[in-house]
Short mmCIF file of C-alpha atoms and ligand atoms in Angstrom, two decimals:
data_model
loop_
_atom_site.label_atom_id
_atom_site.label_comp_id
_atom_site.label_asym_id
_atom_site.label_seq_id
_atom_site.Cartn_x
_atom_site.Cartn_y
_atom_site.Cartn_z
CA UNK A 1 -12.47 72.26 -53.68
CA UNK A 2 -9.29 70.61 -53.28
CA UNK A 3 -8.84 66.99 -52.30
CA UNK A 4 -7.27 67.77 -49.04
CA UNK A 5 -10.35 69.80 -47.94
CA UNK A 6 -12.97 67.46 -48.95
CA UNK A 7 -11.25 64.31 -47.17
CA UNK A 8 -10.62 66.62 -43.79
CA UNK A 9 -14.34 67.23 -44.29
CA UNK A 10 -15.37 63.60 -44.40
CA UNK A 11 -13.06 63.08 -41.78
CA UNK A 12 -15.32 65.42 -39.48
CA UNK A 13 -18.20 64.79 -40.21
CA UNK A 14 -18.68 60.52 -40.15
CA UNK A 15 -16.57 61.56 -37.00
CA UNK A 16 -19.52 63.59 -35.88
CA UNK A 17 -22.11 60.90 -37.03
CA UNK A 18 -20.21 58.41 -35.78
CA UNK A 19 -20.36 60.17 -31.82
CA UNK A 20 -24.33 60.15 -32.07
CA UNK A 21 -24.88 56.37 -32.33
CA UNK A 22 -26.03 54.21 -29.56
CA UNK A 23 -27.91 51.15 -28.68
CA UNK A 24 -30.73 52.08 -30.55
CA UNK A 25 -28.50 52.45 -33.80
CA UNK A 26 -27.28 48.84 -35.07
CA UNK A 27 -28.24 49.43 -38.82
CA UNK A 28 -27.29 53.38 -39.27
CA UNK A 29 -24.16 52.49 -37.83
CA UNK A 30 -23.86 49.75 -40.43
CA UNK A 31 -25.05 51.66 -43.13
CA UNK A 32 -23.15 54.34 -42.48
CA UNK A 33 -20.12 52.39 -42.54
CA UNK A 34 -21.11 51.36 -45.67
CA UNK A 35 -21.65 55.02 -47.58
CA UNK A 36 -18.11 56.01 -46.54
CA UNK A 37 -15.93 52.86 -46.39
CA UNK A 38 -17.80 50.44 -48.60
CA UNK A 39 -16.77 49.84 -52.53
CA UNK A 40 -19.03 52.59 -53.59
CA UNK A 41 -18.67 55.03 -50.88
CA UNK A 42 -17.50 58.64 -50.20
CA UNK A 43 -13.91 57.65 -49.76
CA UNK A 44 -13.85 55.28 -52.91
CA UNK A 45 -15.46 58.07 -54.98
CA UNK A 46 -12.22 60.64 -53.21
CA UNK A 47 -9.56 58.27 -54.42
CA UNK A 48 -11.04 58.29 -58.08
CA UNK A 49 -10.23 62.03 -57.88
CA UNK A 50 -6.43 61.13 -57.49
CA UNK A 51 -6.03 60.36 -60.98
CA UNK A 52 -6.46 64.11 -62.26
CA UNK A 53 -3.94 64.96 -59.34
CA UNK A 54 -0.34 65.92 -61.33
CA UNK A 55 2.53 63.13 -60.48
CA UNK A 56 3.81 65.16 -57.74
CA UNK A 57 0.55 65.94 -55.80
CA UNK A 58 -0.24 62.05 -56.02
CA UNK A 59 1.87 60.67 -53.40
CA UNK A 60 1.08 62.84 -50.55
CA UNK A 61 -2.40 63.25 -51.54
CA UNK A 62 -2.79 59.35 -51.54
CA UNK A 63 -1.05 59.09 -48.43
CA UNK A 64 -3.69 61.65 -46.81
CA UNK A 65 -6.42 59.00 -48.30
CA UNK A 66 -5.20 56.30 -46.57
CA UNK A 67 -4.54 57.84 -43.23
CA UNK A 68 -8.44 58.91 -43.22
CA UNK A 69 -9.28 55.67 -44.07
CA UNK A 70 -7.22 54.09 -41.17
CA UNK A 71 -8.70 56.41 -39.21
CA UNK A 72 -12.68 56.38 -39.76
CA UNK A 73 -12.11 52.20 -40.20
CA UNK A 74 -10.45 52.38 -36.39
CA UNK A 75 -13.87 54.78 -35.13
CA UNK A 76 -16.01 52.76 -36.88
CA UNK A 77 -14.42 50.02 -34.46
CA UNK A 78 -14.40 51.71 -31.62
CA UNK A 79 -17.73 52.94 -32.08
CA UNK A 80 -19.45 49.48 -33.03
CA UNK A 81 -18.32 48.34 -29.77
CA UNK A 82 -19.81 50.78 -27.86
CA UNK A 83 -23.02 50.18 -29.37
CA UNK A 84 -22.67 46.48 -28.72
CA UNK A 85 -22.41 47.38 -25.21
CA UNK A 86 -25.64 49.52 -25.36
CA UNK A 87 -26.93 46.97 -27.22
CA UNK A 88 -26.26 43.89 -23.81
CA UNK A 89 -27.03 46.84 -21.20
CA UNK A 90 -30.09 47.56 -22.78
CA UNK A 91 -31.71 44.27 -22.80
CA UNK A 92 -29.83 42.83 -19.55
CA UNK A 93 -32.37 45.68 -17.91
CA UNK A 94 -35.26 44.87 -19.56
CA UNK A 95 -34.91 41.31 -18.72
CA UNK A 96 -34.17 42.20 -14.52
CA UNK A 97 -33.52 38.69 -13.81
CA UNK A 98 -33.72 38.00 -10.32
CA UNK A 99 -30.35 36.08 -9.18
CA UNK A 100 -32.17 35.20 -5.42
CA UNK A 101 -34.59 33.18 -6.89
CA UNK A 102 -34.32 30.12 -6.27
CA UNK A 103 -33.44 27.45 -8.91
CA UNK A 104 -35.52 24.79 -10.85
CA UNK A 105 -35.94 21.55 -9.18
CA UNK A 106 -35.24 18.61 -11.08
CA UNK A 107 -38.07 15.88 -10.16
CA UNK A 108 -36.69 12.47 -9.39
CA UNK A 109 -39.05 9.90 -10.14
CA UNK A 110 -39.55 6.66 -7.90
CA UNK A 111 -40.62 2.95 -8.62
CA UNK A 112 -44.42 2.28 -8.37
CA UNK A 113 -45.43 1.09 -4.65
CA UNK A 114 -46.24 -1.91 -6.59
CA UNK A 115 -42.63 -2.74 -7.60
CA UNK A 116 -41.56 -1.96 -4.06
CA UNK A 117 -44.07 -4.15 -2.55
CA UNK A 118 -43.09 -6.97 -4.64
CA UNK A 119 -39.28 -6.39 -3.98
CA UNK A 120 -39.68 -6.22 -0.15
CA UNK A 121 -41.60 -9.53 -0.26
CA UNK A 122 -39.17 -10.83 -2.55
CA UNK A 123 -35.91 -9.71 0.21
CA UNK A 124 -37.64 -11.30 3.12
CA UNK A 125 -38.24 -14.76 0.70
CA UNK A 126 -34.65 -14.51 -0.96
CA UNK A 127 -33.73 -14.45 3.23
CA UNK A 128 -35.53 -17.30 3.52
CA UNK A 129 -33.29 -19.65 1.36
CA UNK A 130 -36.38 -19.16 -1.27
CA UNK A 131 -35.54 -18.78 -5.70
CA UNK A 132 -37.47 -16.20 -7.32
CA UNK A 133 -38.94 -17.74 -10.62
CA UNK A 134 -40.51 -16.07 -13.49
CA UNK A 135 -43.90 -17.10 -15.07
CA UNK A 136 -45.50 -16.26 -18.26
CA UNK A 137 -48.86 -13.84 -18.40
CA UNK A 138 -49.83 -15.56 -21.68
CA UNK A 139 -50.40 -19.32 -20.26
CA UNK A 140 -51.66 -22.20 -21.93
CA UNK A 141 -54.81 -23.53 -20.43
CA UNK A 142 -53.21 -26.92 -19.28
CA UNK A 143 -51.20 -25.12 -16.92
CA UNK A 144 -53.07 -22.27 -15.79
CA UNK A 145 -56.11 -24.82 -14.95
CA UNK A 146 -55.79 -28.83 -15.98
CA UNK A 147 -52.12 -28.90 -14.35
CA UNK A 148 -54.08 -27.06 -11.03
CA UNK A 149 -56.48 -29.61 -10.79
CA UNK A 150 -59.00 -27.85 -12.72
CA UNK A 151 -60.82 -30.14 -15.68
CA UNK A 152 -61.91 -28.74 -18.83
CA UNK A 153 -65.50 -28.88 -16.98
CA UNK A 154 -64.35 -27.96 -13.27
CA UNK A 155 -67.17 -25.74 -11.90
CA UNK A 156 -64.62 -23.36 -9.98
CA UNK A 157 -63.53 -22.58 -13.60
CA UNK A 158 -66.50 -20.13 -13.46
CA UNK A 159 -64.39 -18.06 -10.63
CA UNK A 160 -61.90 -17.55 -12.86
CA UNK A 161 -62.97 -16.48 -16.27
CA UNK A 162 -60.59 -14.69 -18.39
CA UNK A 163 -59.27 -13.31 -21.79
CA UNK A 164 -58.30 -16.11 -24.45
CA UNK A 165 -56.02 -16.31 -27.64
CA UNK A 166 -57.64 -19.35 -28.44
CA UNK A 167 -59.74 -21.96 -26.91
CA UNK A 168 -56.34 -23.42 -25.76
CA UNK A 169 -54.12 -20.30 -24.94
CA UNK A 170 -55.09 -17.35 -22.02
CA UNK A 171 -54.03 -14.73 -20.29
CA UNK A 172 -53.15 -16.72 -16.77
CA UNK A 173 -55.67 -15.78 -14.13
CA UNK A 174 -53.49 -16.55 -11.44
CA UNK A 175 -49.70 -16.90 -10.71
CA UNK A 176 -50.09 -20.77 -9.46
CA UNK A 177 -49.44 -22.40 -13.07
CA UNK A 178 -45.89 -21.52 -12.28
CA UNK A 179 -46.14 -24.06 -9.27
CA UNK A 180 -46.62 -27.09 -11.58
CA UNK A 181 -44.15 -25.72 -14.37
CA UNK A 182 -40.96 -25.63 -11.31
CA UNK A 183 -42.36 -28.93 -10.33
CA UNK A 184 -41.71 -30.33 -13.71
CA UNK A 185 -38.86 -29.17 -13.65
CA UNK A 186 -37.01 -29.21 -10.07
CA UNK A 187 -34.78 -32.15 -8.67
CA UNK A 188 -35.23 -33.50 -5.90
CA UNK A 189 -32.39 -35.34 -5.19
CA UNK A 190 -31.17 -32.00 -5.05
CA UNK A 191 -32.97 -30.48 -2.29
CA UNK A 192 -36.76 -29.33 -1.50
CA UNK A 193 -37.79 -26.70 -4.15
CA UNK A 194 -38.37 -23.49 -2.04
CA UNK A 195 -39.59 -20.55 -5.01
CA UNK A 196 -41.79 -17.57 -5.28
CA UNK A 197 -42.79 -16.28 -8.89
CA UNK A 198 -44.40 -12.73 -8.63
CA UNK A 199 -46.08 -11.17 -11.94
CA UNK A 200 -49.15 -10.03 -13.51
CA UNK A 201 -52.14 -12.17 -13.65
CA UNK A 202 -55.71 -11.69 -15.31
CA UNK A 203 -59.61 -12.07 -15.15
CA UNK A 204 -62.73 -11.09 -16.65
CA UNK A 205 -63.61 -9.07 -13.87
CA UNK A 206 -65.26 -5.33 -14.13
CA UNK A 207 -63.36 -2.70 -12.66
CA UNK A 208 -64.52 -1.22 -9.79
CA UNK A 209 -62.90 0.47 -6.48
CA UNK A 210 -61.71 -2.99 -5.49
CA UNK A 211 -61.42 -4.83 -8.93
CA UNK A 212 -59.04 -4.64 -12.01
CA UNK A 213 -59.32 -7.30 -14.97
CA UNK A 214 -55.34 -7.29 -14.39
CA UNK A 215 -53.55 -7.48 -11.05
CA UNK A 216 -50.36 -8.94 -9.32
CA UNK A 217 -49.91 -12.08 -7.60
CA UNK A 218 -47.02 -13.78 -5.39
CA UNK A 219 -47.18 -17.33 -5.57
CA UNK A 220 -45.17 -18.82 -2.93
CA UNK A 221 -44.40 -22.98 -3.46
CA UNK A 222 -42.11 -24.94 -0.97
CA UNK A 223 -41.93 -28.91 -1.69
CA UNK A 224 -39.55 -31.60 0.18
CA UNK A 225 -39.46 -34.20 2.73
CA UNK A 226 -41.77 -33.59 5.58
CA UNK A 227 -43.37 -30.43 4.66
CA UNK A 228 -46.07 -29.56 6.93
CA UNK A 229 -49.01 -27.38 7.36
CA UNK A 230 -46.83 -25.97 10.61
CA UNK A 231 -44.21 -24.78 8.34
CA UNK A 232 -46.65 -22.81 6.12
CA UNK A 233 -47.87 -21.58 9.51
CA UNK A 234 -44.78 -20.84 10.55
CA UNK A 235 -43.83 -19.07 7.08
CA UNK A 236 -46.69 -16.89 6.81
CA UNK A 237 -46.45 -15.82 9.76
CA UNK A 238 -43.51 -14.34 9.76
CA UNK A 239 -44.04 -12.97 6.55
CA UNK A 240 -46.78 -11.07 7.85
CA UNK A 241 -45.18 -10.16 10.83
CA UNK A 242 -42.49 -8.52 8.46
CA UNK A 243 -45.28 -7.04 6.70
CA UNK A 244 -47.50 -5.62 8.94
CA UNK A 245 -45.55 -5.58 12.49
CA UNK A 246 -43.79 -7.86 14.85
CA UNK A 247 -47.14 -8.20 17.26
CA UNK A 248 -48.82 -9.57 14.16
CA UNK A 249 -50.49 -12.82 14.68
CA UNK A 250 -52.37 -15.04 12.03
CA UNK A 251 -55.34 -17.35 11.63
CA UNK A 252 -56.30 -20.04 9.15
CA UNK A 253 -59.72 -20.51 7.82
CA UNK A 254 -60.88 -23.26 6.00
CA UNK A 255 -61.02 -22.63 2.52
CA UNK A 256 -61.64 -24.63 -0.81
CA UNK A 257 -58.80 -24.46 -3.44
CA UNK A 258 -59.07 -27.39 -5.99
CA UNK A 259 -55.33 -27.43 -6.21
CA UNK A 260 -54.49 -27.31 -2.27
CA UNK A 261 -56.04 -30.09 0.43
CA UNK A 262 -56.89 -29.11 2.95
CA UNK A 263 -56.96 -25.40 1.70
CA UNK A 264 -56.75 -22.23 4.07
CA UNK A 265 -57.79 -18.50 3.37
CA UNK A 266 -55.27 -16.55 6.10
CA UNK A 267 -55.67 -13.53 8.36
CA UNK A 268 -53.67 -11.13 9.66
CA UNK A 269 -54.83 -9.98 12.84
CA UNK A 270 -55.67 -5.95 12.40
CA UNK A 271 -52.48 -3.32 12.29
CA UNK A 272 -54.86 -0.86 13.11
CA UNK A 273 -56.75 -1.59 16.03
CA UNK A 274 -54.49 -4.55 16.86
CA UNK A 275 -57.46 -7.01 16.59
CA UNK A 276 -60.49 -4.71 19.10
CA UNK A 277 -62.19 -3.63 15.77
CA UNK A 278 -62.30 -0.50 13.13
CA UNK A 279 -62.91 0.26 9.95
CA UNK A 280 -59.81 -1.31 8.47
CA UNK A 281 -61.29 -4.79 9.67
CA UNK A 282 -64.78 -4.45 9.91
CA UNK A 283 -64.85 -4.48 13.31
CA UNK A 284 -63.56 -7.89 13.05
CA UNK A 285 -60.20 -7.48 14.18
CA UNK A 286 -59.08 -9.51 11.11
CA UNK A 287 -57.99 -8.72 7.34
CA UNK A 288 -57.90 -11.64 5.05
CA UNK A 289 -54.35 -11.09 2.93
CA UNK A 290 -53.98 -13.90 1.15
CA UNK A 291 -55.40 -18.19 -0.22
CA UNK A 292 -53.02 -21.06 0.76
CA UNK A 293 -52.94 -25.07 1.27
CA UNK A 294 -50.86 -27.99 1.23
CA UNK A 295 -50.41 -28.86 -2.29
CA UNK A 296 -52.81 -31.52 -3.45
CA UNK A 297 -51.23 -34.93 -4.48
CA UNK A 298 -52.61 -34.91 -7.69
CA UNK A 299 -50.59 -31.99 -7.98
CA UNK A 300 -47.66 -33.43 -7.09
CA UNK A 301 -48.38 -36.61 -9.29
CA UNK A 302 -49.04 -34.80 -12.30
CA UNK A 303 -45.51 -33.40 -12.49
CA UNK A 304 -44.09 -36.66 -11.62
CA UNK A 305 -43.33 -36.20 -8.03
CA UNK A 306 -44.04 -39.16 -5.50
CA UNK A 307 -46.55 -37.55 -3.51
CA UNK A 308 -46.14 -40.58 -0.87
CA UNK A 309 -42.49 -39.24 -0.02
CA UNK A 310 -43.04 -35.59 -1.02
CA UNK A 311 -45.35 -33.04 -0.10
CA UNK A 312 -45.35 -28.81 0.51
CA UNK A 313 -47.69 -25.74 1.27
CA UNK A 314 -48.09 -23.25 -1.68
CA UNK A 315 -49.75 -19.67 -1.06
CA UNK A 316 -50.75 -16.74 -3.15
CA UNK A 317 -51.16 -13.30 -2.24
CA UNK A 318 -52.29 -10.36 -4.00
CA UNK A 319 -49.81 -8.29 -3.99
CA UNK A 320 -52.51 -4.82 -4.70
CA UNK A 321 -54.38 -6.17 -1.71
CA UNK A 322 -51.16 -5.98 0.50
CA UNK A 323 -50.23 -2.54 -0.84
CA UNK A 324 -53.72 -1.40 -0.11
CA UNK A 325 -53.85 -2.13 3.14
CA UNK A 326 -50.41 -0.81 4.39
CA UNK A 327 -50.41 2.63 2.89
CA UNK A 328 -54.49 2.96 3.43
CA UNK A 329 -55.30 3.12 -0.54
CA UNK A 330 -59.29 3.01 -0.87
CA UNK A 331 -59.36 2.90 -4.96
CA UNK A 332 -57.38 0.08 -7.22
CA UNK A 333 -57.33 1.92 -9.96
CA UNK A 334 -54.49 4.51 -8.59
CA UNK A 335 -51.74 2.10 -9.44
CA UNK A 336 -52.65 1.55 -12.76
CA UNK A 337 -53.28 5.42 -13.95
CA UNK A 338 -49.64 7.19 -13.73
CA UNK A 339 -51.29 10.03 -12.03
CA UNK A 340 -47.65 11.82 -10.22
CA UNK A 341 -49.92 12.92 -7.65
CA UNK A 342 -50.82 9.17 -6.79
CA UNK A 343 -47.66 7.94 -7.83
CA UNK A 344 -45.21 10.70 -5.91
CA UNK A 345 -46.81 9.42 -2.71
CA UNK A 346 -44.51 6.58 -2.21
CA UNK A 347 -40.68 8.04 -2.22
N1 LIG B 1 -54.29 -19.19 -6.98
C1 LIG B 1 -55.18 -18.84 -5.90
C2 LIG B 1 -56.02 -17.62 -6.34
O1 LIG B 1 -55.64 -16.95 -7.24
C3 LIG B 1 -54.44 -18.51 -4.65
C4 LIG B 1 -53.74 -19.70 -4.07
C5 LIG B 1 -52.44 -19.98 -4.42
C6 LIG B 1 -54.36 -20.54 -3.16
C7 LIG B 1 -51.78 -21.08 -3.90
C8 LIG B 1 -53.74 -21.62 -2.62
C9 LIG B 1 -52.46 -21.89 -2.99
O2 LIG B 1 -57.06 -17.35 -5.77
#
C-alpha cells in the first residue's frame, strides 16, 4: 500500500474515533491521542516509511505527513474541548445547586451578660466622677483580711473560707482588699478618692443553683472630707434606680461588716411587683442587691489616713446577683458554661 493511502486512511479513521468521544471519554481520548500522535504512534511509525521513498517522492510525501499531522493535532484540540465541556455539563447537573437558597449566616458572637453588666455599672460610676481600679484575684492574706479588719483569729473569717497558695497567699474572697490597697496609695491633698474595682473573687463554697466557688464583685470606695452615710444613700440609690428603674426606691438594713461601722445590707424595692409582693421578692416587696457601710476607722488608720478628718462609705455588689435578677436567670452556673444557647440570649 502506498504511503499516501495509508496516511489518508489514518486520517479517516482517528477522524472517525475522534467524532465518538464525549464526556464519558477523558482517557480514550487521551490514549488515543497517544497511539497516533505520540513518539511511538501510527504517524511516527508512517514517517519511518519515508526513508525507502526515492529522493523525488520524499518531499511531497513528507509534506502530506505533516499536513495530517497538523490536522489530527488541531481535532484532537477541538475535540478535547468538547469533551471538557461534557465533562462541566455533566457534573454541573448532577450537582443541581439551588441558586434561591438562601446563604450561610455568619454568627456574630456577643460579650457575656457578665461583661456587660460590669461595663454598664462601670458608665454610670465613670459618670459619677468615679476611677475604675484593678485588683488582683491572687491576694495576700494581709489585704484580703488583716488590712479589712479581720485578725488572723477573726471569727467572721469562717464566712469566708477559700483556696490558698500558702498559709500567707489566697485567692481573694472578696473585691474589698482593693479598698485598703487605693487607700495606701491615694492623696489626699489631691482630692477625695472616688474608685470602683470590679473582678473575680473566690470562696470555698459548693456549687449549687445559687453558688459558685468563683464569682464577680464591684467594690465601690469613696473617701474625703465630710463623707456621709447620706451620700452612700444618695449613691446607691441612684445606682439602682439606673439599674432597675427610675421608680426604684431603697432601704438600709443593719448589717455587720467588720470592715464598715455602722454596716448596711441594701434593698431595692421589687421591679416586678413594684414592692406588693411575688415571687421575685418573696412576697416581700424587697430584693437584697448588695453589703455596704461607712468605712471603719481602723480602716482608714491602717493605711495612714486621719480618720478624725477623713471618712467614706464603701459597698460591694455581686455583680451575678444583679445580672440574675434583671434578665430573670434561676441557675448560676449558665454564665460560667459557654453554652451559645445561654450565652446568645443577651445580644
Ligand atoms: N466585701 C463584702 C462581701 O463580700 C461586701 C462589702 C463591701 C460590704 C464593702 C461592705 C462594704 O460580702
Amino acid at each position: 500500500m502506498n504511503l499516501q493511502v495509508q496516511l489518508e486512511e489514518l486520517k479517516q479513521s482517528t477522524l472517525l474515533k475522534l467524532k465518538e468521544m464525549d464526556g464519558n471519554h477523558q482517557k480514550e481520548l487521551q490514549d488515543l491521542r497517544v497511539a497516533v500522535l505520540g513518539k511511538k504512534g501510527s504517524l511516527t511509525e508512517l514517517l519511518k516509511g519515508l526513508k525507502d521513498l526515492s529522493n523525488e517522492e520524499r518531499p511531497l510525501a513528507g509534506k502530506l505527513v505533516n499536513e495530517v499531522r497538523d490536522i489530527l493535532t488541531k481535532a484532537f484540540e477541538e475535540q478535547a474541548e468538547i469533551v471538557e465541556a461534557a465533562v462541566i455539563r455533566a457534573k454541573l447537573e448532577s450537582e443541581s445547586i439551588d441558586v434561591t437558597l438562601p446563604g450561610r449566616q455568619v454568627s456574630l458572637g456577643n460579650r457575656h451578660v457578665l461583661t456587660q453588666t460590669s461595663e454598664e455599672i462601670e458608665d454610670i460610676f465613670l459618670g459619677m466622677g468615679f476611677q475604675i481600679v484593678d485588683g488582683f484575684e491572687v491576694e495576700k492574706d494581709y489585704y484580703n483580711f488583716e488590712r479589712m479588719n479581720l485578725p488572723k483569729d477573726h471569727p467572721a473569717r469562717d464566712m469566708q473560707d477559700t483556696f490558698y497558695i500558702t498559709e500567707e497567699i489566697l485567692l481573694r474572697t472578696h473585691t474589698s482588699p482593693v479598698q485598703a490597697r487605693t487607700l495606701d496609695q491615694h492623696d489626699f491633698s489631691k482630692g477625695p478618692l472616688k474608685m470602683i474595682s470590679p473582678g473575680r473573687v473566690f470562696r470555698r463554697d459548693t456549687d449549687d443553683a445559687t453558688h459558685s466557688h468563683q464569682f464577680h464583685q464591684i467594690e465601690g470606695l469613696v473617701v474625703g472630707e465630710n463623707i456621709s452615710m447620706g451620700d452612700l444613700k444618695g449613691t446607691l440609690q441612684m445606682i439602682s434606680q439606673k439599674m432597675f428603674g427610675a421608680e426604684r426606691k431603697i432601704r438600709l438594713r443593719p448589717s455587720y461588716f467588720p470592715f464598715t461601722e455602722p454596716s448596711v445590707e441594701v434593698d431595692v424595692s421589687c421591679f416586678k411587683c413594684g414592692g406588693d409582693g411575688c415571687n421575685v421578692c418573696k412576697k416581700t416587696g424587697w430584693i437584697e442587691i448588695l453589703g455596704a457601710g461607712m468605712v471603719h476607722p481602723s480602716v482608714l488608720e491602717m493605711s495612714g489616713v486621719d480618720s478624725e478628718k477623713y471618712s467614706g462609705f464603701a459597698f460591694g455588689l455581686g455583680q451575678e446577683r444583679i445580672a440574675m435578677l434583671r434578665y430573670g436567670i434561676n441557675d448560676i452556673r449558665g454564665f460560667y458554661q459557654g453554652d451559645v444557647r445561654f450565652t446568645e440570649q443577651f445580644k
